[in-house]
Amino acid sequence: MGFLWYIIIGIVAGFLAGKIMRGGGFGVIINLILGIVGGVLGGWVFGLFGIAASGIIGSLITATVGAILVLWIASLFNKPRNMD
């Protein structure tokens, strides 16, 4: 059951990160997938700083921060190209 909660929290975090990021991210489905990846990244980054989040709200905050990082990194590789 714990794995299912991680996926659900990651999906919600991806949705929130898409709303927070300027430009809305990459679309609903990609934002949700990046939210799941961001949940893992957020947990790792918070662990590096010695911050431990517990409970659903703490996990949601951690996953949202991670999803924002993932969306930001992905946006660096998805810059529009000029057709001069």
XYZ file of N, CA, C and O in Angstrom:
336
model
N 0.827 -1.204 0.000
C 0.000 0.000 0.000
C 0.868 1.263 0.000
O 0.473 2.272 -0.546
N 2.053 1.197 0.602
C 2.924 2.363 0.662
C 3.365 2.822 -0.713
O 3.438 4.018 -0.985
N 3.656 1.870 -1.613
C 4.084 2.215 -2.970
C 2.980 2.956 -3.715
O 3.243 3.912 -4.451
N 1.743 2.552 -3.502
C 0.604 3.211 -4.139
C 0.480 4.655 -3.652
O 0.208 5.554 -4.448
N 0.736 4.880 -2.365
C 0.687 6.249 -1.839
C 1.769 7.112 -2.475
O 1.545 8.289 -2.761
N 2.961 6.543 -2.678
C 4.034 7.303 -3.326
C 3.628 7.730 -4.730
O 3.897 8.849 -5.154
N 2.991 6.851 -5.449
C 2.547 7.177 -6.806
C 1.469 8.257 -6.770
O 1.518 9.225 -7.533
N 0.500 8.123 -5.880
C -0.579 9.111 -5.780
C -0.017 10.466 -5.379
O -0.367 11.501 -5.972
N 0.875 10.487 -4.397
C 1.482 11.753 -3.970
C 2.318 12.345 -5.098
O 2.301 13.556 -5.332
N 3.029 11.512 -5.848
C 3.807 11.997 -6.982
C 2.934 12.607 -8.064
O 3.278 13.620 -8.659
N 1.784 11.981 -8.313
C 0.857 12.511 -9.318
C 0.323 13.872 -8.885
O 0.289 14.820 -9.676
N -0.086 13.976 -7.631
C -0.589 15.262 -7.123
C 0.528 16.304 -7.156
O 0.299 17.459 -7.529
N 1.741 15.898 -6.790
C 2.872 16.828 -6.808
C 3.171 17.304 -8.229
O 3.471 18.480 -8.442
N 3.072 16.412 -9.200
C 3.284 16.808 -10.591
C 2.241 17.804 -11.062
O 2.555 18.765 -11.770
N 0.999 17.591 -10.644
C -0.065 18.523 -10.988
C 0.213 19.894 -10.368
O 0.116 20.925 -11.046
N 0.565 19.896 -9.072
C 0.849 21.165 -8.391
C 2.066 21.870 -9.000
O 2.053 23.088 -9.182
N 3.094 21.108 -9.315
C 4.298 21.706 -9.903
C 3.984 22.324 -11.261
O 4.503 23.388 -11.598
N 3.133 21.676 -12.047
C 2.733 22.236 -13.345
C 1.986 23.550 -13.185
O 2.120 24.455 -14.000
N 1.197 23.654 -12.103
C 0.468 24.907 -11.843
C 1.407 25.996 -11.325
O 1.215 27.175 -11.602
N 2.420 25.595 -10.539
C 3.337 26.573 -9.954
C 4.328 27.101 -10.992
O 4.625 28.298 -11.018
N 4.821 26.213 -11.844
C 5.813 26.617 -12.848
C 5.181 27.553 -13.871
O 4.067 27.324 -14.322
N 5.922 28.559 -14.241
C 5.446 29.495 -15.253
C 5.372 28.776 -16.593
O 6.299 28.072 -16.977
N 4.298 28.900 -17.279
C 4.118 28.240 -18.560
C 3.392 26.920 -18.457
O 3.087 26.300 -19.453
N 3.107 26.463 -17.246
C 2.304 25.263 -17.067
C 3.015 23.955 -17.269
O 2.404 22.905 -17.265
N 4.325 23.958 -17.456
C 5.050 22.703 -17.606
C 4.910 22.135 -19.005
O 4.929 22.862 -19.991
N 4.704 20.831 -19.118
C 4.718 20.145 -20.410
C 3.407 19.464 -20.749
O 3.363 18.623 -21.617
N 2.363 19.765 -20.056
C 1.097 19.089 -20.275
C 0.798 18.175 -19.096
O 1.689 17.795 -18.342
N -0.432 17.811 -18.958
C -0.888 17.101 -17.764
C -0.179 15.760 -17.595
O 0.352 15.455 -16.525
N -0.135 14.940 -18.624
C 0.424 13.594 -18.496
C 1.914 13.646 -18.173
O 2.384 12.959 -17.255
N 2.665 14.459 -18.889
C 4.100 14.564 -18.646
C 4.357 15.147 -17.263
O 5.256 14.695 -16.544
N 3.577 16.150 -16.846
C 3.725 16.716 -15.508
C 3.485 15.657 -14.437
O 4.183 15.625 -13.418
N 2.508 14.787 -14.640
C 2.220 13.743 -13.658
C 3.373 12.744 -13.579
O 3.779 12.333 -12.493
N 3.919 12.364 -14.729
C 5.060 11.441 -14.736
C 6.276 12.099 -14.088
O 6.971 11.484 -13.272
N 6.524 13.356 -14.430
C 7.643 14.064 -13.819
C 7.413 14.277 -12.330
O 8.369 14.370 -11.559
N 6.161 14.339 -11.908
C 5.850 14.444 -10.486
C 6.263 13.201 -9.724
O 6.775 13.276 -8.607
N 6.063 12.042 -10.323
C 6.478 10.792 -9.685
C 8.002 10.751 -9.577
O 8.556 10.428 -8.523
N 8.688 11.103 -10.660
C 10.151 11.164 -10.635
C 10.610 12.236 -9.640
O 11.575 12.033 -8.887
N 9.906 13.354 -9.612
C 10.243 14.443 -8.694
C 10.082 14.061 -7.238
O 10.804 14.566 -6.376
N 9.148 13.176 -6.954
C 8.982 12.708 -5.577
C 10.226 11.996 -5.080
O 10.677 12.202 -3.954
N 10.807 11.189 -5.949
C 12.048 10.489 -5.598
C 13.188 11.491 -5.461
O 13.962 11.461 -4.499
N 13.290 12.416 -6.426
C 14.344 13.422 -6.388
C 14.206 14.316 -5.162
O 15.192 14.630 -4.498
N 12.994 14.725 -4.843
C 12.761 15.574 -3.682
C 13.167 14.894 -2.388
O 13.777 15.508 -1.510
N 12.840 13.614 -2.257
C 13.245 12.871 -1.069
C 14.756 12.787 -0.947
O 15.313 12.913 0.145
N 15.432 12.605 -2.074
C 16.884 12.535 -2.077
C 17.508 13.880 -1.706
O 18.421 13.948 -0.886
N 16.997 14.981 -2.311
C 17.537 16.316 -2.041
C 17.298 16.705 -0.586
O 18.202 17.215 0.082
N 16.094 16.454 -0.078
C 15.809 16.783 1.313
C 16.699 15.964 2.237
O 17.134 16.453 3.278
N 16.977 14.703 1.870
C 17.873 13.864 2.663
C 19.282 14.406 2.699
O 19.970 14.307 3.721
N 19.739 14.982 1.587
C 21.079 15.585 1.550
C 21.200 16.738 2.534
O 22.262 16.956 3.122
N 20.125 17.483 2.698
C 20.131 18.619 3.617
C 19.754 18.222 5.039
O 19.678 19.069 5.918
N 19.484 16.945 5.252
C 19.136 16.472 6.587
C 17.720 16.813 7.010
O 17.415 16.832 8.197
N 16.861 17.080 6.040
C 15.469 17.419 6.335
C 14.629 16.158 6.159
O 14.677 15.518 5.120
N 13.871 15.834 7.180
C 13.007 14.654 7.112
C 11.549 15.109 7.139
O 11.143 15.846 8.037
N 10.802 14.704 6.136
C 9.382 15.043 6.066
C 8.581 13.797 6.411
O 8.863 12.713 5.918
N 7.601 13.962 7.268
C 6.779 12.811 7.633
C 5.314 13.133 7.396
O 4.916 14.293 7.356
N 4.539 12.107 7.224
C 3.119 12.282 6.991
C 2.819 12.604 5.542
O 3.719 12.760 4.710
N 1.552 12.699 5.252
C 1.125 12.952 3.874
C 1.508 14.359 3.431
O 1.991 14.551 2.315
N 1.321 15.357 4.297
C 1.633 16.746 3.925
C 3.134 16.912 3.695
O 3.552 17.535 2.716
N 3.947 16.347 4.572
C 5.395 16.430 4.399
C 5.850 15.755 3.122
O 6.707 16.267 2.403
N 5.280 14.589 2.830
C 5.621 13.886 1.595
C 5.175 14.676 0.381
O 5.870 14.709 -0.632
N 4.010 15.306 0.461
C 3.508 16.110 -0.659
C 4.405 17.318 -0.904
O 4.711 17.645 -2.055
N 4.852 17.962 0.142
C 5.752 19.111 -0.012
C 7.080 18.665 -0.622
O 7.596 19.290 -1.553
N 7.620 17.566 -0.102
C 8.875 17.037 -0.625
C 8.751 16.683 -2.105
O 9.601 17.039 -2.920
N 7.682 15.992 -2.459
C 7.474 15.580 -3.844
C 7.230 16.781 -4.748
O 7.688 16.803 -5.895
N 6.527 17.782 -4.265
C 6.261 18.975 -5.074
C 7.555 19.735 -5.351
O 7.791 20.174 -6.485
N 8.393 19.888 -4.339
C 9.687 20.555 -4.547
C 10.519 19.775 -5.563
O 11.120 20.352 -6.469
N 10.535 18.462 -5.431
C 11.265 17.632 -6.388
C 10.699 17.735 -7.791
O 11.444 17.801 -8.773
N 9.372 17.760 -7.904
C 8.738 17.875 -9.220
C 9.042 19.231 -9.858
O 9.258 19.314 -11.068
N 9.079 20.276 -9.059
C 9.438 21.597 -9.585
C 10.872 21.574 -10.105
O 11.161 22.111 -11.180
N 11.770 20.923 -9.361
C 13.159 20.796 -9.831
C 13.232 20.035 -11.146
O 13.948 20.441 -12.069
N 12.492 18.942 -11.248
C 12.511 18.141 -12.471
C 11.931 18.936 -13.641
O 12.484 18.925 -14.745
N 10.830 19.646 -13.417
C 10.245 20.459 -14.490
C 11.197 21.572 -14.915
O 11.301 21.882 -16.101
N 11.885 22.163 -13.958
C 12.837 23.222 -14.286
C 13.991 22.668 -15.111
O 14.384 23.255 -16.114
N 14.534 21.523 -14.684
C 15.630 20.904 -15.440
C 15.164 20.507 -16.840
O 15.865 20.729 -17.829
N 13.972 19.938 -16.940
C 13.439 19.542 -18.247
C 13.208 20.756 -19.139
O 13.409 20.677 -20.354
N 12.815 21.888 -18.556
C 12.579 23.086 -19.364
C 13.879 23.647 -19.930
O 13.867 24.310 -20.959
N 15.010 23.361 -19.274
C 16.296 23.812 -19.800
C 16.637 23.119 -21.112
O 17.304 23.688 -21.967
N 16.169 21.876 -21.263
C 16.440 21.110 -22.482
C 15.373 21.310 -23.546
O 15.514 20.812 -24.650
N 14.308 22.020 -23.227
C 13.187 22.174 -24.148
C 13.016 23.642 -24.546
O 11.910 24.139 -24.631
N 14.115 24.325 -24.783
C 14.032 25.740 -25.193
C 13.632 25.819 -26.658
O 14.100 25.040 -27.479
N 12.773 26.785 -26.991
C 12.406 26.937 -28.402
C 13.599 27.401 -29.218
O 14.421 28.191 -28.765
N 13.693 26.898 -30.400
C 14.795 27.227 -31.287
C 14.357 28.311 -32.267
O 13.261 28.283 -32.825
N 15.235 29.269 -32.514
C 14.940 30.328 -33.477
C 15.156 29.793 -34.881
O 16.110 29.096 -35.169
N 14.258 30.150 -35.759
C 14.345 29.717 -37.153
C 14.787 30.904 -38.012
O 14.066 31.381 -38.853
N 16.011 31.357 -37.793
C 16.530 32.522 -38.547
C 17.023 32.114 -39.890
O 17.523 31.153 -40.221
